[in-house]
Coordinates of C-alpha atoms in Angstrom, one line a residue:
Chain M
X256 CA 12.6 5.9 -8.5
X257 CA 12.6 3.1 -11.2
X258 CA 14.6 3.1 -14.3
X259 CA 12.6 3.2 -17.6
X260 CA 11.6 -0.2 -18.8
X261 CA 11.7 -1.7 -22.4
X262 CA 8.4 -0.9 -23.8
X263 CA 7.7 -4.4 -24.9
X264 CA 8.9 -7.9 -23.7
X265 CA 8.3 -10.7 -26.3
X266 CA 6.9 -13.8 -24.9
X267 CA 9.3 -16.7 -24.9
X268 CA 8.5 -18.7 -27.7
X269 CA 9.4 -22.5 -27.4
X270 CA 9.1 -25.6 -29.7
X271 CA 8.8 -29.2 -29.0
X272 CA 8.3 -29.2 -25.2
X273 CA 7.5 -32.3 -23.4
X274 CA 5.0 -32.7 -20.9
X275 CA 8.2 -33.4 -18.5
X276 CA 10.1 -30.0 -19.7
X277 CA 7.0 -28.1 -19.2
X278 CA 6.4 -29.2 -15.8
X279 CA 9.8 -28.9 -14.8
X280 CA 11.2 -26.0 -16.2
X281 CA 8.5 -24.0 -17.6
X282 CA 5.3 -24.2 -15.2
X283 CA 7.2 -23.6 -11.9
X284 CA 8.3 -20.1 -13.3
X285 CA 4.6 -18.8 -13.5
X286 CA 5.3 -16.9 -16.7
X287 CA 3.7 -16.8 -20.1
X288 CA 4.8 -18.7 -22.8
X289 CA 4.1 -19.6 -26.2
X290 CA 4.2 -23.6 -27.0
X291 CA 4.9 -24.0 -30.9
X292 CA 4.4 -27.1 -32.9
X293 CA 2.2 -28.9 -30.5
X294 CA 0.3 -31.8 -31.6
X295 CA -3.5 -30.6 -31.6
X296 CA -5.5 -33.2 -33.8
X297 CA -7.0 -32.4 -37.0
X298 CA -8.7 -29.3 -35.9
X299 CA -6.1 -26.9 -37.3
X300 CA -6.6 -28.2 -40.6
X301 CA -10.1 -29.0 -40.7
X302 CA -11.6 -26.0 -39.1
X303 CA -12.7 -23.9 -42.2
X304 CA -15.8 -21.7 -41.8
X305 CA -17.7 -24.2 -44.0
X306 CA -16.9 -27.3 -42.1
X307 CA -17.5 -25.3 -38.8
X308 CA -21.1 -24.3 -39.9
X309 CA -21.9 -27.6 -41.1
X310 CA -20.6 -29.8 -38.5
X311 CA -22.5 -28.5 -35.4
X312 CA -25.9 -27.2 -37.5
X313 CA -27.9 -24.6 -36.2
X314 CA -27.9 -25.5 -32.1
X315 CA -28.4 -22.2 -30.8
X316 CA -25.3 -20.3 -29.0
X317 CA -25.1 -17.2 -26.9
X318 CA -22.7 -14.6 -28.3
X319 CA -21.5 -11.2 -27.5
X320 CA -22.2 -8.4 -30.5
X321 CA -20.7 -5.2 -30.8
X322 CA -20.8 -2.2 -33.2
X323 CA -17.0 -1.4 -32.8
X324 CA -14.4 -3.7 -32.5
X325 CA -13.2 -2.6 -28.8
X326 CA -15.7 -4.2 -26.4
X327 CA -16.1 -1.9 -23.5
X328 CA -17.3 -3.4 -20.1
X329 CA -17.4 0.3 -18.8
X330 CA -19.9 1.7 -21.2
X331 CA -21.4 -1.9 -22.2
X332 CA -21.0 -1.1 -25.8
X333 CA -22.2 -4.6 -26.7
X334 CA -25.5 -6.8 -26.5
X335 CA -25.7 -10.6 -25.7
X336 CA -27.6 -12.3 -28.2
X337 CA -28.6 -15.9 -29.2
X338 CA -27.9 -17.1 -32.8
X339 CA -27.9 -20.5 -34.5
X340 CA -24.4 -21.6 -34.4
X341 CA -24.1 -22.0 -38.2
X342 CA -25.5 -18.3 -39.0
X343 CA -23.1 -17.1 -36.2
X344 CA -20.1 -18.6 -38.0
X345 CA -21.1 -17.3 -41.2
X346 CA -21.4 -13.4 -39.8
X347 CA -18.6 -13.8 -37.7
X348 CA -16.3 -14.9 -40.8
X349 CA -17.5 -11.8 -43.1
X350 CA -14.6 -9.9 -44.2
X351 CA -16.5 -6.4 -44.3
X352 CA -18.7 -6.5 -41.1
X353 CA -20.9 -3.8 -39.4
X354 CA -20.9 -5.8 -36.4
X355 CA -18.5 -8.0 -34.6
X356 CA -19.2 -11.2 -32.8
X357 CA -17.5 -13.2 -29.9
X358 CA -19.1 -16.3 -28.7
X359 CA -19.6 -16.4 -24.8
X360 CA -17.9 -18.7 -22.7
X361 CA -19.2 -22.2 -22.7
X362 CA -17.9 -24.6 -20.2
X363 CA -16.9 -27.9 -22.1
X364 CA -16.5 -28.1 -25.6
X365 CA -17.0 -32.0 -25.3
X366 CA -20.4 -31.6 -23.9
X367 CA -21.6 -28.5 -26.1
X368 CA -19.6 -29.2 -29.4
X369 CA -19.2 -33.2 -29.1
X370 CA -18.6 -33.5 -33.1
X371 CA -16.0 -30.5 -33.4
X372 CA -14.3 -31.6 -29.8
X373 CA -13.3 -35.2 -31.7
X374 CA -11.0 -33.0 -34.0
X375 CA -9.4 -31.6 -31.1
X376 CA -6.4 -33.3 -28.8
X377 CA -6.1 -31.0 -25.8
X378 CA -2.6 -30.7 -24.4
X379 CA -3.0 -32.7 -20.7
X380 CA 0.0 -31.5 -18.8
X381 CA -1.8 -31.9 -15.4
X382 CA -4.1 -34.5 -13.5
X383 CA -7.8 -34.8 -14.8
X384 CA -9.1 -33.5 -11.4
X385 CA -7.4 -30.3 -12.1
X386 CA -9.5 -29.8 -15.4
X387 CA -11.7 -27.0 -15.2
X388 CA -13.4 -26.1 -18.3
X389 CA -12.7 -25.9 -22.0
X390 CA -14.0 -23.0 -23.8
X391 CA -14.8 -22.5 -27.5
X392 CA -14.3 -19.2 -29.0
X393 CA -15.0 -17.8 -32.3
X394 CA -14.3 -14.3 -32.7
X395 CA -14.7 -11.6 -35.6
X396 CA -11.6 -10.2 -37.3
X397 CA -10.5 -7.0 -35.3
X398 CA -12.4 -7.7 -32.3
X399 CA -10.6 -6.8 -28.9
X400 CA -11.3 -8.0 -25.7
X401 CA -10.5 -6.0 -22.7
X402 CA -7.8 -6.8 -20.4
X403 CA -8.4 -9.0 -17.3
X404 CA -7.1 -11.9 -15.3
X405 CA -8.4 -15.4 -14.5
X406 CA -7.9 -17.3 -11.3
X407 CA -7.2 -20.8 -13.3
X408 CA -4.1 -21.5 -15.5
X409 CA -5.1 -21.0 -18.9
X410 CA -3.8 -22.8 -22.2
X411 CA -5.0 -20.4 -25.2
X412 CA -5.3 -22.8 -28.4
X413 CA -5.4 -20.9 -31.3
X414 CA -6.8 -23.4 -33.8
X415 CA -7.3 -20.8 -37.0
X416 CA -6.6 -17.4 -37.6
X417 CA -4.3 -15.1 -35.6
X418 CA -4.4 -13.1 -32.5
X419 CA -2.3 -10.4 -30.8
X420 CA -2.1 -11.1 -27.2
X421 CA -0.8 -8.3 -24.6
X422 CA -0.2 -9.3 -21.0
X423 CA 0.7 -8.0 -17.8
X424 CA 2.2 -9.4 -14.7
X425 CA -0.1 -9.7 -11.7
X426 CA 2.4 -7.6 -9.8
X427 CA 1.8 -4.6 -12.1
X428 CA -2.0 -4.7 -11.0
X429 CA -1.3 -1.3 -9.3
X430 CA -0.6 0.3 -12.9
X431 CA -3.8 -1.0 -14.4
X432 CA -6.9 0.7 -12.8
X433 CA -8.8 -2.6 -11.7
X434 CA -12.2 -2.7 -11.6
X435 CA -13.0 -6.1 -10.2
X436 CA -10.9 -8.7 -12.6
X437 CA -10.6 -6.2 -15.6
X438 CA -8.5 -3.1 -16.2
X439 CA -10.2 0.1 -16.8
X440 CA -7.6 1.0 -19.4
X441 CA -9.3 -0.3 -22.5
X442 CA -7.2 1.0 -25.1
X443 CA -3.5 -0.6 -24.5
X444 CA -2.2 0.8 -27.6
X445 CA -3.3 4.4 -26.9
X446 CA -4.1 4.6 -23.3
X447 CA -5.3 7.9 -21.9
X448 CA -2.2 9.0 -19.6
X449 CA -4.1 12.0 -18.3
X450 CA -6.6 9.8 -16.6
X451 CA -4.2 6.8 -16.2
X452 CA -0.9 8.1 -15.4
X453 CA 0.6 5.1 -13.8
X454 CA -0.4 2.8 -16.7
X455 CA 3.2 3.8 -18.2
X456 CA 4.7 1.9 -15.4
X457 CA 3.2 -1.5 -16.2
X458 CA 5.7 -3.7 -18.3
X459 CA 4.0 -5.0 -21.7
X460 CA 4.5 -8.5 -22.6
X461 CA 3.4 -9.4 -26.1
X462 CA 3.0 -12.2 -28.4
X463 CA 1.4 -12.9 -32.0
X464 CA -0.1 -16.2 -32.2
X465 CA -0.4 -18.2 -35.4
X466 CA -2.7 -21.2 -36.0
X467 CA -1.5 -24.2 -34.1
X468 CA 0.2 -22.3 -31.4
X469 CA -0.7 -22.7 -27.7
X470 CA -0.3 -19.7 -25.2
X471 CA 0.2 -20.5 -21.6
X472 CA -1.4 -17.9 -19.6
X473 CA -0.5 -18.4 -15.9
X474 CA -3.3 -17.8 -13.3
X475 CA -3.6 -14.0 -12.5
X476 CA -1.6 -12.9 -15.5
X477 CA -3.7 -10.0 -17.1
X478 CA -4.3 -10.4 -20.9
X479 CA -5.8 -8.5 -23.8
X480 CA -6.5 -10.1 -26.9
X481 CA -7.1 -8.6 -30.4
X482 CA -8.4 -11.4 -33.1
X483 CA -6.3 -10.1 -36.1
X484 CA -8.6 -12.3 -38.5
X485 CA -11.7 -14.3 -38.0
X486 CA -10.5 -17.1 -35.9
X487 CA -11.6 -20.3 -33.8
X488 CA -9.4 -21.0 -30.4
X489 CA -9.8 -23.0 -27.4
X490 CA -9.4 -21.8 -23.7
X491 CA -8.3 -24.5 -21.6
X492 CA -8.4 -23.8 -17.7
X493 CA -7.0 -26.0 -14.9
X494 CA -6.9 -25.5 -11.4
X495 CA -3.4 -24.5 -9.8
X496 CA -4.5 -24.3 -6.3
X497 CA -5.8 -27.2 -4.4
X498 CA -9.7 -27.4 -5.7
X499 CA -11.3 -26.1 -2.3
X500 CA -9.6 -23.2 -2.6
X501 CA -11.7 -21.8 -5.3
X502 CA -15.2 -20.4 -5.2
X503 CA -17.8 -23.3 -5.6
X504 CA -20.1 -20.9 -7.6
X505 CA -17.4 -19.9 -10.3
X506 CA -18.2 -20.8 -13.8
X507 CA -15.9 -18.8 -15.6
X508 CA -13.0 -19.3 -13.5
X509 CA -12.7 -15.6 -12.7
X510 CA -14.1 -15.4 -9.1
X511 CA -11.1 -14.9 -6.4
X512 CA -10.1 -17.8 -4.3
X513 CA -12.3 -17.7 -1.1
X514 CA -9.3 -16.7 1.1
X515 CA -8.6 -13.6 -0.9
X516 CA -12.4 -12.8 -1.0
X517 CA -12.6 -13.2 2.9
X518 CA -9.4 -11.2 3.7
X519 CA -11.0 -8.1 1.3
X520 CA -14.1 -8.4 2.9
X521 CA -12.2 -8.6 6.5
X522 CA -10.1 -5.7 5.4
X523 CA -13.4 -3.5 4.5
X524 CA -14.2 -3.6 8.1
X525 CA -11.0 -2.3 9.2
X526 CA -11.6 0.5 6.7
X527 CA -14.9 1.0 8.2
X528 CA -13.6 1.0 11.7
X529 CA -11.0 3.9 10.3
X530 CA -13.8 6.0 9.4
X531 CA -14.4 6.8 13.0
X532 CA -11.2 9.1 12.8
X533 CA -10.9 12.2 11.1
X534 CA -9.3 12.2 7.4
X535 CA -5.7 13.4 8.9
X536 CA -5.7 10.2 11.3
X537 CA -7.2 8.0 8.8
X538 CA -4.6 8.9 6.3
X539 CA -2.0 8.3 8.7
X540 CA -3.3 5.0 9.8
X541 CA -4.0 3.7 6.1
X542 CA -0.4 4.1 5.4
X543 CA 0.5 2.4 8.3
X544 CA -1.8 -0.4 7.1
X545 CA -0.2 -0.5 3.7
X546 CA 3.3 -0.6 5.2
X547 CA 1.8 -3.7 7.4
X548 CA 0.8 -5.3 4.4
X549 CA 4.0 -4.9 2.1
X550 CA 5.9 -6.1 5.1
X551 CA 3.8 -9.1 5.8
X552 CA 2.3 -10.4 2.4
X553 CA 4.5 -8.8 -0.3
X554 CA 6.8 -11.3 -1.8
X555 CA 10.3 -10.1 -1.7
X556 CA 11.8 -12.2 -4.5
X557 CA 10.4 -10.1 -7.5
X558 CA 13.1 -8.5 -9.6
Chain T
X19 CA 8.3 9.6 -10.4
X20 CA 8.5 12.4 -7.9
X21 CA 10.7 15.4 -8.4
X22 CA 13.7 16.1 -6.2
X23 CA 12.3 17.9 -3.0
X24 CA 14.5 20.6 -1.3
X25 CA 16.8 19.5 1.3
X26 CA 15.5 21.3 4.3
X27 CA 12.3 23.2 4.9
X28 CA 12.3 25.7 7.8
X29 CA 9.5 25.6 10.0
X30 CA 7.6 28.8 10.2
X31 CA 8.6 31.4 12.9
X32 CA 5.7 33.9 14.2
X33 CA 6.1 36.3 16.7
X34 CA 3.1 37.6 18.9
X35 CA 0.5 35.5 18.0
X36 CA -2.7 36.0 19.9
X37 CA -5.0 32.9 20.9
X38 CA -7.5 33.7 18.2
X39 CA -4.9 33.8 15.4
X40 CA -3.5 30.8 16.6
X41 CA -6.9 28.8 16.7
X42 CA -8.4 30.3 13.2
X43 CA -4.8 30.5 11.3
X44 CA -2.5 28.0 12.3
X45 CA -4.0 25.2 14.1
X46 CA -6.2 24.2 11.7
X47 CA -3.3 23.8 9.0
X48 CA -2.1 21.0 11.1
X49 CA 1.6 21.9 10.7
X50 CA 4.5 22.6 12.9
X51 CA 5.2 26.3 13.9
X52 CA 7.8 28.0 16.2
X53 CA 5.9 30.7 18.3
X54 CA 8.3 33.5 19.4
X55 CA 7.9 36.0 22.5
X56 CA 5.0 34.2 24.2
X57 CA 4.6 35.1 27.7
X58 CA 5.8 32.1 29.4
X59 CA 6.7 33.4 33.2
X60 CA 9.5 33.6 35.2
X61 CA 10.8 30.5 34.5
X62 CA 13.0 31.6 31.5
X63 CA 15.1 34.0 33.7
X64 CA 14.9 32.2 36.8
X65 CA 15.7 28.5 35.9
X66 CA 19.4 28.3 36.5
X67 CA 21.3 25.0 37.5
X68 CA 21.4 26.5 40.9
X69 CA 18.0 27.7 41.2
X70 CA 16.4 24.3 39.8
X71 CA 18.6 22.0 42.4
X72 CA 17.4 23.8 45.3
X73 CA 13.7 24.7 44.3
X74 CA 12.8 21.2 44.4
X75 CA 15.0 19.4 46.8
X76 CA 16.3 15.7 46.8
X77 CA 13.0 13.9 45.7
X78 CA 13.6 11.0 43.7
X79 CA 13.1 11.0 39.9
X80 CA 13.2 8.7 37.2
X81 CA 15.8 9.4 34.3
X82 CA 17.5 7.7 31.1
X83 CA 21.1 7.3 31.2
X84 CA 23.1 6.9 28.3
X85 CA 26.9 6.4 27.7
X86 CA 26.7 8.0 24.0
X87 CA 24.6 11.0 23.1
X88 CA 22.2 9.2 20.7
X89 CA 19.7 7.2 22.0
X90 CA 18.8 3.7 20.4
X91 CA 15.6 2.2 21.2
X92 CA 16.9 -0.9 19.1
X93 CA 19.9 -1.7 20.9
X94 CA 18.8 -0.3 24.2
X95 CA 21.9 1.5 24.8
X96 CA 20.3 3.1 27.7
X97 CA 19.2 2.4 31.3
X98 CA 16.4 3.7 33.7
X99 CA 17.9 5.0 37.1
X100 CA 16.5 6.8 40.0
X101 CA 18.2 9.8 41.1
X102 CA 17.7 12.9 43.6
X103 CA 16.4 15.8 41.4
X104 CA 19.2 17.9 42.9
X105 CA 21.9 15.5 42.0
X106 CA 20.5 14.8 38.6
X107 CA 20.2 18.2 37.5
X108 CA 24.0 18.8 38.6
X109 CA 25.2 15.9 36.9
X110 CA 23.0 16.5 33.8
X111 CA 24.3 19.9 33.7
X112 CA 28.1 19.1 33.7
X113 CA 29.8 20.5 30.6
X114 CA 32.0 17.5 30.2
X115 CA 30.3 14.4 30.9
X116 CA 30.5 10.7 30.4
X117 CA 26.9 9.9 31.0
X118 CA 24.0 11.6 29.2
X119 CA 20.9 12.3 31.0
X120 CA 16.9 12.7 30.3
X121 CA 14.3 13.3 32.8
X122 CA 11.7 10.2 32.3
X123 CA 8.3 11.4 31.2
X124 CA 6.4 12.8 34.2
X125 CA 2.7 13.5 33.8
X126 CA 1.8 16.8 35.6
X127 CA 4.5 19.2 36.5
X128 CA 2.2 20.9 38.8
X129 CA 1.8 18.0 40.9
X130 CA 5.3 16.6 40.6
X131 CA 7.3 19.9 40.8
X132 CA 4.7 22.5 42.3
X133 CA 7.2 24.8 43.4
X134 CA 8.9 25.0 39.6
X135 CA 5.2 25.0 38.4
X136 CA 4.4 28.4 39.8
X137 CA 7.2 29.8 37.5
X138 CA 5.6 28.8 34.5
X139 CA 2.6 30.2 32.6
X140 CA 1.5 27.5 30.2
X141 CA -0.1 29.0 27.1
X142 CA -4.0 28.3 27.1
X143 CA -5.0 27.7 23.6
X144 CA -7.7 25.1 24.3
X145 CA -10.3 24.1 26.5
X146 CA -9.5 22.8 30.0
X147 CA -11.0 19.3 29.3
X148 CA -8.5 19.0 26.3
X149 CA -5.5 19.0 28.7
X150 CA -3.3 15.6 28.8
X151 CA -0.1 16.2 30.4
X152 CA 2.6 18.6 30.9
X153 CA 5.8 17.0 31.0
X154 CA 9.1 18.6 32.5
X155 CA 12.4 17.6 30.4
X156 CA 16.1 18.3 31.5
X157 CA 18.4 17.2 29.1
X158 CA 22.3 17.1 28.7
X159 CA 23.9 19.1 26.0
X160 CA 24.4 16.8 23.1
X161 CA 21.5 14.2 24.1
X162 CA 19.6 13.1 20.9
X163 CA 16.1 11.4 21.2
X164 CA 15.1 9.1 18.4
X165 CA 12.5 10.2 16.0
X166 CA 8.9 9.3 17.2
X167 CA 5.4 10.8 16.8
X168 CA 2.8 11.3 19.7
X169 CA -0.9 11.1 19.4
X170 CA -1.7 14.4 21.0
X171 CA -1.1 17.8 20.0
X172 CA 2.4 18.8 21.6
X173 CA 3.6 22.3 22.8
X174 CA 7.6 22.1 23.2
X175 CA 8.4 25.0 25.4
X176 CA 12.0 25.8 25.5
X177 CA 12.3 27.1 28.8
X178 CA 16.3 27.4 29.1
X179 CA 19.2 26.2 26.5
X180 CA 18.7 25.2 23.0
X181 CA 17.6 22.3 20.6
X182 CA 17.7 21.5 17.3
X183 CA 14.4 19.8 16.3
X184 CA 13.9 17.9 13.0
X185 CA 10.4 17.3 11.9
X186 CA 8.7 14.8 9.3
X187 CA 4.8 14.9 7.9
X188 CA 2.8 12.0 9.0
X189 CA 2.1 11.3 5.1
X190 CA 6.2 10.4 5.1
X191 CA 5.3 7.3 7.4
X192 CA 6.5 5.0 4.4
X193 CA 9.8 6.4 4.4
X194 CA 10.5 6.3 8.3
X195 CA 10.9 2.7 8.8
X196 CA 9.0 2.6 11.8
X197 CA 9.0 0.5 14.5
X198 CA 5.7 1.2 16.6
X199 CA 5.6 5.0 17.0
X200 CA 9.6 5.2 16.4
X201 CA 11.7 5.5 13.4
X202 CA 14.7 2.8 13.2
X203 CA 16.5 5.6 11.3
X204 CA 18.2 6.8 14.4
X205 CA 20.8 9.0 12.7
X206 CA 18.7 11.4 10.5
X207 CA 21.8 13.4 9.8
X208 CA 23.9 10.4 8.2
X209 CA 21.3 7.9 7.5
X210 CA 22.3 4.2 6.4
X211 CA 20.8 4.5 3.0
X212 CA 21.8 0.9 2.2
X213 CA 19.8 -0.2 4.9
X214 CA 17.0 2.6 4.7
X215 CA 17.0 3.6 0.7
X216 CA 13.3 5.5 0.9
X217 CA 14.6 7.6 3.8
X218 CA 15.8 10.0 1.2
X219 CA 12.2 10.6 0.0
X220 CA 11.4 11.7 3.7
X221 CA 10.9 15.7 3.5
X222 CA 13.0 17.5 6.4
X223 CA 11.4 20.1 8.3
X224 CA 13.9 21.8 10.6
X225 CA 14.1 24.2 13.4
X226 CA 16.4 25.9 16.2
X227 CA 14.9 26.7 19.3
X228 CA 16.2 29.4 21.7
X229 CA 15.2 29.8 25.3
X230 CA 11.7 31.2 25.3
X231 CA 10.4 29.7 22.1
X232 CA 7.3 27.4 21.8
X233 CA 7.3 24.7 19.0
X234 CA 3.6 23.4 18.0
X235 CA 4.2 19.9 17.3
X236 CA 0.9 18.7 15.8
X237 CA -0.3 15.1 16.5
X238 CA 1.3 12.6 14.7
X239 CA 4.2 14.3 13.3
X240 CA 7.5 12.8 13.7
X241 CA 10.1 14.6 15.5
X242 CA 13.6 14.1 16.4
X243 CA 15.2 16.2 19.1
X244 CA 18.9 17.0 19.7
X245 CA 19.6 19.3 22.8
X246 CA 22.5 21.5 21.7
X247 CA 23.0 22.7 25.8
X248 CA 21.9 21.6 28.8
X249 CA 18.4 22.7 29.0
X250 CA 15.1 22.5 30.5
X251 CA 12.0 22.3 28.4
X252 CA 8.3 21.5 29.0
X253 CA 6.0 19.5 26.8
X254 CA 2.5 20.1 27.1
X255 CA -0.1 17.5 25.4
X256 CA -3.5 18.4 24.4
X257 CA -6.2 16.2 22.8
X258 CA -7.0 17.0 19.4
X259 CA -9.8 14.3 19.1
X260 CA -13.1 13.7 21.4
X261 CA -11.6 12.2 24.5
X262 CA -13.3 8.8 23.9
X263 CA -11.3 8.3 20.7
X264 CA -8.0 7.7 23.0
X265 CA -6.6 4.9 24.5
X266 CA -7.8 5.0 28.3
X267 CA -4.5 3.3 29.3
X268 CA -2.3 5.8 27.6
X269 CA -0.2 7.6 29.9
X270 CA 2.4 9.0 27.6
X271 CA 0.1 10.1 24.9
X272 CA 1.6 8.0 22.3
X273 CA -0.9 5.1 22.2
X274 CA -2.7 4.8 18.9
X275 CA -6.3 6.0 19.0
X276 CA -8.5 3.0 19.8
X277 CA -10.6 3.2 16.6
X278 CA -6.6 2.8 14.8
X279 CA -5.8 0.0 16.9
X280 CA -8.8 -2.1 16.1
X281 CA -8.4 -1.2 12.4
X282 CA -4.8 -2.7 12.6
X283 CA -6.2 -5.7 14.6
X284 CA -8.8 -6.4 11.7
X285 CA -6.1 -5.9 9.3
X286 CA -3.9 -8.8 10.8
X287 CA -6.8 -11.0 10.6
X288 CA -7.2 -10.3 6.9
X289 CA -3.5 -10.8 6.4
X290 CA -3.7 -14.3 8.3
X291 CA -6.5 -15.4 5.9
X292 CA -4.3 -14.6 2.8
X293 CA -1.6 -16.8 4.5
X294 CA -3.8 -19.6 3.3
X295 CA -2.9 -18.9 -0.1
X296 CA 0.7 -19.7 -2.0
X297 CA 3.0 -16.6 -2.0
X298 CA 2.1 -15.7 -5.8
X299 CA -1.6 -15.3 -4.8
X300 CA -0.8 -13.6 -1.5
X301 CA 1.5 -11.1 -3.2
X302 CA -1.2 -10.5 -5.4
X303 CA -4.4 -10.0 -3.4
X304 CA -2.0 -8.0 -1.1
X305 CA -1.4 -5.6 -3.7
X306 CA -5.2 -5.5 -4.4
X307 CA -5.8 -4.6 -0.6
X308 CA -3.3 -1.7 -0.9
X309 CA -5.0 -0.4 -3.8
X310 CA -8.4 -0.6 -2.0
X311 CA -7.1 1.2 1.1
X312 CA -5.3 3.9 -1.0
X313 CA -8.6 4.4 -2.7
X314 CA -10.8 4.5 0.4
X315 CA -8.9 5.9 3.1
X316 CA -6.0 8.0 1.8
X317 CA -7.0 11.7 1.6
X318 CA -6.3 13.1 -1.7
X319 CA -6.0 16.8 -0.8
X320 CA -2.3 16.6 -0.1
X321 CA 0.3 18.4 -2.4

């Protein structure tokens, strides 16, 4: 029996963190943190709706469009569309809207949006070889993205607008009803506890990002993002594991490391073997398998 | 969070159960039950210390000898010895003893002790092909055997003397700190809860067997046995699964079915693969493996 957890844990907010402090004191803790007052370049003042729509012209971009603010990967209540960048920015920025917009993941801002890229100074905490992608995100006010994890370390740079980010530790995975890398609990504020009773056990971390804030989201940490205003952000993904650990075909930074995928496939063979036994025995040996995993692979330094 | 369980559940006691009733109403429930008033032959009256020591003479038998009543497979506080049967019976029956005796498992009373076998009528509920072994057990007063499970269905026929048997359901395996088929919690009456905190969650079933009682212990049910007096009992093991499911080299009925052993070996390969990842990732994907097992192989009709 566990004690009752506090309802919400605020993510730590730190100002004026140097590269050295980050690498020595913050990064090894593998916990999210909001970095305030980082030097991000001219983007924080320059990127108005007007400037954005003019800067990169009418080049085509792929986007998610939804009639409701809460995107739902289960019911697929959104469609993928292609729009000219200037029209997309204008429509996503409308205060009263019938549709909600989110730009699709785009691999490298420097290649796709070279003009805008000049306005941004990406914090470079790691080695160049660790860089994976820089994803430029524009989203409508009110838009909510489902809870998911990425396998890369992520710096969420909030350039303009505000976001609320809710996070969960990787060790709370058992309470999040996962489907792949996503949680089936779509509404983290009003979860359906009949359907997801264990969700109350997940410890909720939360922060509000203002323009100019940078949120460090360690690999495997679950995050759910609401855009409180129309806003522009940049997700910069970095490799945390040796390069060869990652799936070569991964473009979005959300495919499990190859060793993990292989382990899961091998496990499926073990479960297939257990199917030869009647339910009573299958249940018993499944429980013994769980004990073996907990004994051999769970870390024991978690609080 | 689970509610507080009652401290002890009494094992059901049923008198005058016919073969048909047993097979139709009791056996399919896969729960332990004490059968009273069974027809067991002349053994219940004939098997005095005097008769026993004379009946089979001085043939050698293998036994466990311990200086303390609670046998401990962890510290190995017992030794294996060979004694003439008549001497063994006499010494095990001594009221005041410095040593505790338990006969070793012997495969078939009809072969090892043909004279005594004539006095027993083994309840034959199953087909002849399902018979596995009949183990003749003599134990000193006070002797306690560690909590363990067998992979065969077991009829514990208490011929003379009394026993207290404590049982746990297979689904409580996670609370029993298993080492192979045995629980490391040796003292079920005064468990070390600092060391074994989850043990309190195991639901304790209990019964007291009088001479003439038969306890049905379904395969996989954990049992811990204290002999309250010097006594003689017969364990009759029967196959519950198809014959090919069992390990051919199993002489004691406690080797896991081959499909279960194979599944566990395959799991070990999956865990070996996870070792390529750092602890943080290993823990995360181990938790996901556990969720997969629970989803795919746990039965969901348990109360």
